[in-house]
């Protein structure tokens, strides 16, 4: 299990050409407030790129600059080799699905979907067939004559999707596409969105604050904070190899330990963590000076919990006492208090149906251990 | 018991406006209707009774429809009516053209500005309508504010005749009724969701087309309400043409006044009033019918 941090994949196409969408040093200021701060980002053709961040992190402003609703303070946007920075929204090969869907209330479903094609003076017959095909794709054909207010939330969402896809945009922007749906429908719609994207091959840029949504939808995720992109990578990269405390903490849950680099080899490092009361042996190298302060991120599901001490002696183990237990059905969450007073979160899948006798209980002394490949050292 | 009191409460709530309408609208209307079909005579009152008792059990009902026939035959009334419609229609259009951008600006201003601007729109109502029309006399007359200023600046060397022209009538009507146009338009535009315009632009719609395809239909209710609020009173307007218009600015309200007070021909004046009412109500009913057919837009 050798864990070297993967190289950032080259964003250029496989033939080494320019990326499909290129944001270069994009900055947007509202007065003194910097909403988007010097963002450079490449998006590949046909991918679902998720901009993930808490509200106010600048992800929506970034999306609105792509759509043309906001003019960047500086920087440029190129789509498929064309600089669109100065183009108004109605001249960009980009369509957007709005968070509120923004369906025209005075038009039927059919008219809503046809609206974009009518602007381009597409012949009537062609409009009819393309609208019908698009409504078929989102399974809304029998609702073609309805007005938006006669539809449910999920149906409106599908009409909005059809309307934004019917012009076959080079880039489809989705602003919190599933936020207005209830949980069951949201999970179902996520996979539907992926299917439609794969069918049409349109490049998607999705803005969301919901990490689960981002993980399910995205081929790559850009994590944003305070107008900056902190990390770009596949969902696995982001989850398993966060490049900072912020990303580690933002995606999923994590146990973060501050520590000091005491041994620094190319293929492993050892970190002394006072809060742990022990030493982390981490199976990847880092670029930091010996003695530097670093942080070790350890995911709860990567920790084994047992009543007996693991074999051997040394690093990557610690004793503690169970202080809280939450049984969630598919898994159980344990909070284990270490001798240093630090609480560690541990989750274990409930693989076998446990009898109450075999279960760990409160105040039981336990051992925690993990593989060298499990923790990640972050330096910032 | 409870049901009864609920019913009684409902009755009381509807009875007050109903009674009001009956006393101050239906009854006067019927009186005017009655006078309009009575014969004219000199004396007090200047019309014949509708019903005369021949003996204790026989009465005569004399209905004069000749006043209405007279209205039809004499081109004066038809012209006055058509002229009133024209003045009202043009004024409504002018109010709409002025009021729409005004309302748009107010609706899109920051909240603090918005309240101030709305206040300014309503401010003229603090002063009596009549006084404000008189004020225009002072501004427009030959030695009034505008002419004196222009003369003093040397732009003109003899006063421009503005008073007693159609221009003055239009100016007066547009000035007086503009707030009635702006307020319903403001309410409609303020409700309009801005993201709909962004959606239109996103789908390739240029701003002007977006205005026609999205903004106009979605603010149609405000346009209709504002136009009716201007058009209806403008048709029957008397004060403005009387004070600012020339002797040849023939409007139905003025004809009515002259018929009543100069000619003292109450039956014909009443017939004019009834005809005016019917001719006004008719287009409104048609309009409401058309409006009712377009589905409700949320």
XYZ file of C-alpha atoms in Angstrom:
678
model
C 0.000 0.000 0.000
C 2.238 2.731 -1.153
C 0.515 6.052 -0.954
C 2.170 8.793 -2.829
C 0.109 11.825 -3.444
C -1.080 11.672 -7.073
C 0.116 14.342 -9.438
C -2.531 16.896 -10.380
C -3.796 15.562 -13.669
C -3.074 17.757 -16.656
C -6.242 19.638 -17.526
C -5.473 19.930 -21.168
C -7.190 17.471 -23.441
C -5.605 14.101 -24.175
C -4.069 15.525 -27.333
C -2.426 18.273 -25.349
C -4.645 21.037 -26.729
C -6.073 23.944 -24.819
C -8.647 23.048 -22.123
C -12.289 23.405 -23.114
C -13.082 26.141 -20.614
C -10.306 28.268 -19.226
C -10.681 30.816 -16.460
C -7.560 32.889 -16.178
C -6.805 35.020 -13.127
C -10.479 35.812 -12.730
C -11.285 38.378 -10.051
C -14.583 39.995 -9.120
C -14.861 42.787 -6.612
C -18.067 44.317 -5.296
C -16.775 47.579 -3.949
C -14.191 46.577 -1.353
C -15.447 43.018 -1.095
C -13.534 40.474 -3.164
C -16.061 37.819 -4.144
C -13.792 35.884 -6.485
C -10.068 36.189 -5.930
C -7.634 35.471 -8.762
C -9.110 32.151 -9.841
C -7.406 30.167 -12.560
C -9.274 27.046 -13.524
C -9.448 24.621 -16.424
C -12.485 22.556 -17.251
C -12.397 19.657 -19.690
C -14.877 18.886 -22.409
C -17.708 16.614 -21.300
C -17.000 16.664 -17.596
C -19.226 17.512 -14.669
C -17.271 20.042 -12.702
C -18.605 20.932 -9.257
C -17.801 24.162 -7.482
C -18.233 23.289 -3.845
C -18.187 25.707 -0.974
C -20.172 27.238 1.850
C -22.562 30.078 1.058
C -20.726 33.335 0.382
C -17.570 31.588 -0.814
C -17.886 33.116 -4.284
C -19.008 30.034 -6.186
C -22.248 31.616 -7.414
C -20.416 34.784 -8.495
C -18.007 32.610 -10.456
C -20.941 30.877 -12.129
C -22.627 34.198 -12.921
C -19.424 35.408 -14.556
C -19.417 32.289 -16.725
C -23.029 33.020 -17.698
C -22.246 36.672 -18.376
C -24.461 38.206 -15.682
C -21.445 39.625 -13.878
C -18.521 41.302 -15.566
C -15.188 40.232 -14.075
C -13.108 42.998 -12.502
C -10.086 41.420 -14.142
C -9.105 38.193 -15.832
C -10.537 36.317 -18.779
C -12.840 33.458 -19.679
C -12.277 31.328 -22.770
C -14.741 28.720 -23.934
C -13.661 26.324 -26.670
C -10.880 28.642 -27.698
C -13.013 31.785 -27.862
C -12.602 34.651 -25.425
C -16.122 35.347 -24.115
C -15.134 37.691 -21.284
C -16.772 40.730 -22.886
C -19.745 38.962 -24.469
C -23.224 39.662 -23.053
C -25.161 36.617 -21.791
C -27.317 36.430 -24.922
C -24.288 35.926 -27.128
C -22.559 33.238 -25.108
C -22.722 29.549 -26.027
C -23.664 28.910 -22.422
C -26.980 28.158 -20.762
C -27.883 28.143 -17.137
C -30.302 26.277 -14.956
C -31.315 28.666 -12.220
C -31.692 27.680 -8.615
C -35.249 29.035 -8.631
C -35.647 27.502 -12.120
C -36.843 30.934 -13.392
C -39.492 29.381 -15.630
C -41.594 31.961 -17.449
C -44.909 31.830 -15.576
C -46.970 33.085 -18.510
C -45.777 30.382 -20.892
C -46.539 26.684 -21.099
C -43.872 24.053 -20.579
C -43.572 23.749 -24.358
C -43.196 27.511 -24.846
C -40.638 27.695 -22.059
C -38.470 25.055 -23.686
C -38.948 26.557 -27.152
C -38.023 30.071 -25.978
C -34.286 29.767 -26.558
C -34.709 28.239 -30.001
C -37.173 30.968 -31.009
C -34.536 33.586 -30.183
C -32.213 31.924 -32.675
C -34.956 31.937 -35.346
C -34.856 28.166 -35.683
C -37.571 27.057 -38.160
C -40.907 26.154 -36.579
C -40.845 22.480 -37.516
C -37.333 22.056 -36.141
C -38.349 23.778 -32.896
C -41.283 21.405 -32.534
C -39.196 18.260 -32.972
C -36.334 19.437 -30.761
C -38.669 20.543 -27.978
C -40.551 17.251 -28.165
C -37.313 15.267 -28.059
C -36.046 17.255 -25.084
C -39.329 16.871 -23.186
C -39.164 13.155 -23.939
C -35.668 13.024 -22.480
C -36.776 14.596 -19.206
C -40.050 12.634 -19.270
C -42.258 15.710 -19.349
C -43.947 15.224 -22.703
C -47.437 14.738 -21.349
C -47.120 18.021 -19.424
C -46.222 20.093 -22.478
C -49.355 22.231 -22.310
C -49.199 22.909 -18.573
C -48.143 26.192 -17.028
C -45.280 26.122 -14.490
C -47.585 26.760 -11.541
C -49.458 23.557 -12.380
C -46.309 21.474 -11.900
C -44.622 19.972 -8.850
C -41.126 21.018 -7.806
C -39.500 17.999 -9.428
C -41.383 18.572 -12.664
C -40.349 22.220 -12.768
C -36.761 21.178 -12.232
C -36.970 18.876 -15.267
C -38.548 21.592 -17.409
C -35.782 23.996 -16.391
C -33.211 21.368 -17.337
C -34.874 20.786 -20.706
C -35.030 24.520 -21.382
C -31.343 24.994 -20.631
C -30.262 21.958 -22.679
C -32.395 22.386 -25.777
C -29.965 24.851 -27.376
C -27.150 22.314 -27.001
C -24.907 24.769 -25.180
C -21.186 24.250 -25.049
C -21.411 24.683 -21.328
C -24.352 24.137 -19.000
C -24.264 25.961 -15.694
C -26.346 24.561 -12.856
C -26.892 26.674 -9.763
C -27.731 24.391 -6.836
C -29.733 22.216 -9.229
C -31.229 19.956 -6.603
C -31.497 22.254 -3.600
C -35.234 22.804 -3.972
C -36.093 19.092 -4.074
C -36.822 16.850 -1.124
C -34.229 14.256 -0.151
C -35.625 11.160 -1.883
C -36.272 13.009 -5.127
C -32.843 14.624 -4.926
C -31.029 11.297 -4.794
C -33.057 9.989 -7.706
C -32.525 13.151 -9.741
C -28.762 13.111 -9.196
C -28.407 9.910 -11.177
C -30.865 11.144 -13.772
C -28.736 14.247 -14.255
C -25.631 12.121 -14.764
C -27.481 9.947 -17.296
C -28.653 12.968 -19.259
C -25.193 14.470 -19.189
C -23.713 11.246 -20.505
C -26.381 11.000 -23.211
C -25.806 14.531 -24.490
C -22.125 14.934 -23.701
C -22.601 18.546 -22.628
C -20.037 19.980 -20.226
C -21.620 20.764 -16.855
C -20.485 23.228 -14.244
C -22.451 22.699 -11.052
C -22.488 24.990 -8.072
C -23.431 23.375 -4.798
C -22.908 23.646 -1.081
C -23.903 20.013 -0.608
C -20.796 17.815 -0.551
C -22.759 14.634 -1.071
C -24.271 16.141 -4.222
C -20.823 17.167 -5.404
C -19.332 13.735 -4.675
C -22.118 11.937 -6.575
C -22.296 14.237 -9.591
C -18.805 15.434 -10.177
C -15.998 14.111 -12.275
C -13.936 16.794 -10.586
C -14.584 19.125 -7.691
C -13.220 22.583 -7.030
C -13.421 23.438 -3.337
C -13.851 27.170 -2.774
C -13.374 29.357 0.250
C -13.278 33.145 0.528
C -13.313 33.565 -3.250
C -10.370 31.281 -3.837
C -10.204 27.769 -5.180
C -8.452 25.760 -2.475
C -8.226 22.409 -4.209
C -9.248 20.873 -7.502
C -9.505 17.137 -7.941
C -11.661 14.071 -8.386
C -14.007 13.269 -5.517
C -11.491 10.618 -4.405
C -8.581 13.079 -4.515
C -10.509 15.596 -2.493
C -11.623 13.087 0.088
C -8.523 10.950 0.417
C -5.836 13.541 -0.273
C -7.057 16.892 0.999
C -4.351 19.510 0.528
C -5.293 21.562 3.569
C -6.997 21.481 6.897
C -9.879 23.415 5.338
C -10.598 20.811 2.670
C -10.110 17.881 5.045
C -12.522 19.428 7.492
C -15.026 20.626 4.883
C -15.480 17.287 3.114
C -16.810 14.565 5.323
C -15.789 14.323 8.961
C -12.210 14.079 10.085
C -10.032 13.900 13.170
C -7.357 16.593 12.880
C -4.237 16.490 15.032
C -1.619 19.163 15.220
C 1.874 17.756 15.374
C 5.591 18.147 14.740
C 7.512 16.455 11.942
C 10.106 14.300 13.682
C 11.168 12.050 10.805
C 11.019 12.936 7.135
C 11.819 10.259 4.567
C 10.810 10.208 0.889
C 8.258 7.416 1.395
C 7.128 8.022 4.950
C 7.032 10.596 7.731
C 6.552 10.380 11.463
C 4.629 13.048 13.279
C 4.587 13.479 17.024
C 1.138 14.629 18.069
C 0.822 15.759 21.690
C -2.976 15.527 21.564
C -2.731 11.910 20.456
C -0.185 11.057 23.075
C 1.711 9.127 20.429
C 3.267 9.183 16.996
C 1.678 8.993 13.552
C 3.525 6.943 11.001
C 2.235 8.192 7.673
C 3.009 6.320 4.472
C 3.717 9.269 2.194
C 6.330 11.931 1.973
C 5.691 15.624 2.545
C 7.479 18.732 1.479
C 8.144 20.345 4.821
C 11.215 20.956 6.920
C 11.892 18.589 9.838
C 10.503 20.048 13.037
C 7.815 21.926 11.163
C 4.278 22.110 12.506
C 1.923 19.962 10.420
C -1.542 18.521 10.774
C -2.565 14.920 10.471
C -6.049 14.191 9.149
C -7.516 10.822 9.992
C -10.969 9.827 8.718
C -13.220 8.121 11.282
C -13.914 5.094 9.065
C -10.205 4.368 8.664
C -9.679 3.613 12.352
C -10.044 0.138 13.765
C -11.492 -0.199 17.212
C -10.849 -3.285 19.350
C -10.906 -4.482 22.931
C -7.431 -6.002 22.783
C -4.183 -4.291 21.930
C -3.099 -4.769 18.321
C -0.093 -7.015 17.729
C 3.354 -5.556 17.937
C 4.214 -2.184 19.341
C 4.938 1.301 18.087
C 3.172 3.989 16.106
C -0.399 4.318 14.820
C -2.132 3.051 17.891
C -3.604 4.595 20.985
C -5.679 3.471 23.963
C -8.860 5.188 25.081
C -12.287 4.848 26.626
C -15.609 4.800 24.770
C -17.484 7.926 25.762
C -20.341 8.092 23.253
C -21.978 5.599 20.924
C -24.402 6.341 18.103
C -25.973 3.381 16.326
C -26.999 4.482 12.820
C -28.038 1.122 11.424
C -25.528 0.733 8.645
C -22.724 1.897 10.860
C -21.966 2.897 14.422
C -20.191 6.026 15.520
C -17.983 5.941 18.595
C -16.444 8.855 20.379
C -13.344 7.611 22.161
C -11.632 9.704 24.825
C -7.858 9.384 24.864
C -5.668 9.702 27.907
C -4.822 13.250 26.753
C -8.508 14.158 26.981
C -8.893 14.414 23.201
C -12.049 12.869 21.704
C -11.567 10.768 18.555
C -14.427 9.978 16.204
C -14.489 6.405 14.915
C -17.062 4.805 12.623
C -17.374 1.097 12.064
C -19.646 -0.580 9.547
C -22.073 -2.986 11.159
C -21.118 -5.952 8.995
C -22.678 -8.612 11.177
C -25.842 -8.242 13.165
C -24.388 -7.731 16.580
C -25.759 -9.375 19.667
C -25.969 -6.980 22.555
C -23.329 -9.065 24.366
C -20.679 -8.502 21.693
C -21.214 -4.784 21.407
C -18.876 -2.197 22.820
C -20.500 -0.215 25.572
C -19.937 3.064 27.307
C -16.807 3.477 29.406
C -15.209 0.368 27.952
C -11.430 0.609 27.471
C -10.523 0.152 23.806
C -7.588 0.326 21.416
C -7.606 2.409 18.279
C -5.268 1.603 15.406
C -4.846 2.428 11.718
C -2.702 1.665 8.722
C 0.147 3.962 7.676
C -1.765 4.580 4.453
C -4.791 5.978 6.265
C -3.763 9.358 7.697
C -2.862 12.333 5.532
C -0.408 15.061 6.517
C -1.342 18.576 5.524
C 1.003 21.469 5.926
C -1.447 24.364 5.747
C -76.773 30.518 17.313
C -73.180 30.753 16.218
C -74.136 30.186 12.606
C -76.721 32.870 12.844
C -74.305 35.427 14.252
C -71.758 34.512 11.591
C -74.370 35.023 8.903
C -75.418 38.280 10.450
C -71.840 39.448 10.610
C -71.340 38.648 6.957
C -74.536 40.436 6.086
C -73.456 43.507 8.047
C -70.073 43.561 6.316
C -71.560 43.411 2.833
C -74.581 45.545 3.684
C -72.569 48.691 4.425
C -70.927 49.007 1.007
C -74.097 47.761 -0.659
C -76.121 50.438 1.084
C -73.541 53.030 0.173
C -73.671 52.059 -3.483
C -77.446 52.023 -3.418
C -77.750 55.473 -1.854
C -74.988 57.278 -3.700
C -74.832 55.426 -6.969
C -78.004 53.514 -7.818
C -80.510 56.077 -6.605
C -78.831 59.094 -8.283
C -78.419 57.028 -11.415
C -82.112 56.208 -11.457
C -83.001 59.868 -10.873
C -80.803 60.925 -13.783
C -82.255 58.136 -15.911
C -85.748 59.320 -15.038
C -84.971 62.942 -15.926
C -83.429 61.838 -19.209
C -86.725 60.349 -20.356
C -88.897 63.165 -19.037
C -90.206 66.006 -21.190
C -88.596 69.406 -20.878
C -90.458 72.429 -19.595
C -89.663 75.866 -18.316
C -90.020 76.142 -14.609
C -88.785 74.513 -11.485
C -87.875 71.698 -11.806
C -87.205 72.157 -15.509
C -88.733 68.831 -16.528
C -92.187 67.258 -16.602
C -93.150 64.552 -14.169
C -92.872 61.081 -15.624
C -96.192 59.950 -14.231
C -99.324 62.082 -14.175
C -102.581 61.079 -12.525
C -105.540 61.453 -14.856
C -108.002 60.340 -12.234
C -107.775 58.398 -9.026
C -107.171 55.080 -10.775
C -105.785 56.077 -14.155
C -102.289 57.407 -14.602
C -100.308 58.374 -17.623
C -96.706 57.411 -18.125
C -94.948 59.593 -20.666
C -91.488 58.389 -21.655
C -89.542 60.762 -23.883
C -86.895 58.994 -25.947
C -86.543 62.048 -28.180
C -83.582 63.374 -26.154
C -81.583 60.320 -27.058
C -82.655 60.659 -30.684
C -81.556 64.301 -30.487
C -78.127 63.238 -29.211
C -77.818 60.925 -32.138
C -78.911 63.524 -34.695
C -76.956 66.522 -33.459
C -73.280 66.036 -34.440
C -72.218 68.240 -31.487
C -72.649 65.389 -29.026
C -71.115 62.752 -31.210
C -68.101 64.973 -31.872
C -67.752 65.833 -28.225
C -67.918 62.179 -27.336
C -65.378 61.166 -29.979
C -63.130 64.062 -29.037
C -63.281 63.058 -25.373
C -62.356 59.502 -26.285
C -59.467 60.754 -28.346
C -58.151 63.098 -25.673
C -58.480 60.374 -23.044
C -56.823 57.760 -25.239
C -53.897 59.968 -26.182
C -53.451 61.105 -22.579
C -53.536 57.502 -21.382
C -50.893 56.567 -23.913
C -48.715 59.513 -22.892
C -49.121 58.610 -19.227
C -48.141 55.032 -20.022
C -45.066 56.073 -21.998
C -43.984 58.423 -19.216
C -45.149 56.263 -16.346
C -43.596 52.947 -17.332
C -39.952 54.058 -17.228
C -40.744 56.072 -14.122
C -42.290 53.078 -12.371
C -39.423 50.893 -13.573
C -36.892 53.278 -12.135
C -38.665 53.427 -8.792
C -39.083 49.666 -8.575
C -35.397 49.086 -9.300
C -34.093 51.797 -6.968
C -32.569 50.956 -3.599
C -35.211 50.595 -0.857
C -34.374 53.965 0.724
C -34.661 55.789 -2.608
C -37.759 53.816 -3.515
C -39.782 55.117 -0.587
C -38.660 58.668 -1.215
C -39.559 58.468 -4.901
C -42.954 56.957 -4.126
C -43.570 59.765 -1.671
C -42.701 62.297 -4.356
C -45.162 60.638 -6.743
C -47.922 60.987 -4.164
C -46.889 64.406 -2.901
C -49.115 66.451 -5.296
C -52.208 64.880 -3.711
C -51.569 67.036 -0.649
C -52.746 69.989 -2.694
C -56.230 70.226 -4.114
C -56.598 69.111 -7.693
C -58.329 72.378 -8.605
C -55.508 74.481 -7.178
C -52.927 72.530 -9.097
C -54.801 73.089 -12.360
C -55.050 76.796 -11.553
C -51.314 76.813 -10.936
C -50.812 75.651 -14.514
C -52.743 78.760 -15.623
C -50.064 80.862 -14.012
C -47.307 78.852 -15.628
C -48.722 78.672 -19.146
C -50.398 82.064 -19.683
C -48.926 84.668 -22.021
C -47.272 86.583 -19.212
C -46.790 83.454 -17.168
C -43.702 81.762 -15.821
C -42.543 80.025 -19.001
C -43.142 82.905 -21.405
C -41.617 85.491 -19.090
C -38.532 83.372 -18.581
C -38.077 82.729 -22.282
C -38.673 86.433 -23.048
C -36.182 87.506 -20.424
C -33.597 85.095 -21.797
C -34.251 86.409 -25.272
C -35.124 83.015 -26.676
C -38.418 84.348 -28.051
C -39.564 87.871 -28.752
C -43.290 87.343 -28.399
C -45.118 85.023 -26.026
C -45.985 81.516 -27.193
C -49.710 80.893 -26.884
C -50.004 77.808 -24.766
C -53.112 78.403 -22.735
C -56.459 77.499 -24.267
C -54.885 75.022 -26.628
C -55.129 71.234 -26.897
C -51.535 71.141 -25.744
C -52.552 72.676 -22.417
C -55.397 70.170 -22.050
C -53.090 67.200 -22.665
C -50.486 68.654 -20.354
C -53.068 69.175 -17.618
C -54.523 65.679 -17.933
C -51.167 63.908 -18.130
C -49.870 65.922 -15.188
C -52.931 65.239 -13.062
C -53.360 61.547 -13.786
C -49.756 60.354 -14.055
C -49.647 59.104 -10.426
C -52.657 56.875 -11.098
C -50.637 55.255 -13.872
C -47.366 55.012 -11.993
C -48.646 53.370 -8.816
C -50.219 50.231 -10.330
C -47.306 49.935 -12.762
C -44.873 50.180 -9.883
C -46.715 47.442 -8.012
C -46.577 45.156 -11.067
C -42.933 45.823 -11.916
C -41.807 45.506 -8.335
C -43.238 41.972 -8.237
C -41.445 40.962 -11.437
C -38.717 38.412 -10.734
C -35.401 39.715 -12.083
C -34.060 36.218 -12.641
C -36.694 35.794 -15.366
C -34.949 38.527 -17.342
C -31.605 36.864 -16.695
C -33.097 33.586 -17.890
C -34.311 35.295 -21.058
C -30.881 36.816 -21.701
C -29.261 33.471 -20.977
C -31.446 31.839 -23.619
C -30.240 34.302 -26.235
C -32.858 37.020 -25.897
C -31.701 40.586 -26.441
C -32.892 43.160 -23.875
C -35.587 44.727 -26.047
C -37.037 41.392 -27.074
C -36.907 40.258 -23.459
C -38.949 43.329 -22.584
C -41.597 42.366 -25.139
C -41.578 38.652 -24.393
C -41.244 38.633 -20.616
C -41.581 42.010 -18.950
C -44.587 43.284 -20.864
C -46.794 40.198 -20.467
C -45.898 39.857 -16.793
C -46.675 43.503 -16.008
C -49.795 43.539 -18.203
C -52.067 43.651 -15.159
C -50.440 46.889 -14.015
C -50.690 48.396 -17.491
C -54.409 47.613 -17.694
C -55.143 48.884 -14.192
C -53.165 52.088 -14.709
C -54.699 52.743 -18.116
C -58.252 52.314 -16.824
C -57.514 54.566 -13.856
C -56.366 57.296 -16.263
C -58.720 56.716 -19.171
C -62.035 56.634 -17.328
C -61.755 59.911 -15.421
C -60.064 61.554 -18.407
C -63.077 60.878 -20.652
C -65.426 62.720 -18.339
C -62.897 65.391 -17.343
C -64.443 68.844 -17.036
C -62.170 71.064 -14.986
C -59.034 70.716 -17.103
C -60.584 71.453 -20.537
C -62.689 74.220 -18.998
C -59.704 75.978 -17.408
C -56.840 75.167 -19.743
C -58.624 74.361 -23.018
C -59.829 76.763 -25.666
C -63.475 77.408 -26.522
C -63.229 74.802 -29.262
C -61.884 72.023 -27.071
C -65.062 70.077 -27.074
C -65.259 67.436 -24.419
C -68.292 65.585 -23.255
C -67.905 66.768 -19.677
C -67.993 70.342 -20.817
C -71.004 69.794 -23.068
C -72.778 68.240 -20.143
C -72.033 71.219 -17.964
C -73.223 73.681 -20.549
C -76.396 71.705 -21.150
C -77.206 71.762 -17.465
C -76.222 75.258 -16.467
C -76.311 77.368 -19.626
C -79.200 75.810 -21.510
C -80.954 74.543 -18.398
C -82.045 71.568 -20.463
C -81.927 68.973 -17.747
C -83.458 66.094 -19.745
C -80.937 66.408 -22.581
C -78.083 66.846 -20.103
C -79.241 63.729 -18.292
C -79.432 61.846 -21.572
C -75.851 62.932 -22.295
C -74.778 61.650 -18.881
C -76.524 58.302 -19.364
C -75.146 57.879 -22.887
C -71.664 58.719 -21.660
C -71.953 56.180 -18.874
C -73.133 53.434 -21.207
C -70.481 54.187 -23.801
C -67.821 54.071 -21.099
C -69.064 50.971 -19.353
C -69.319 49.001 -22.567
C -65.619 49.003 -23.531
C -64.665 48.291 -19.931
C -66.939 45.273 -19.767
C -65.502 44.002 -23.045
C -62.030 44.575 -21.720
C -62.717 42.785 -18.455
C -64.114 39.889 -20.439
C -60.956 39.635 -22.525
C -58.850 39.903 -19.370
C -60.883 37.194 -17.687
C -60.103 34.789 -20.501
C -56.335 35.044 -20.176
C -55.356 32.575 -17.454
C -54.192 33.861 -14.117
C -50.457 34.399 -13.970
C -48.871 33.762 -10.628
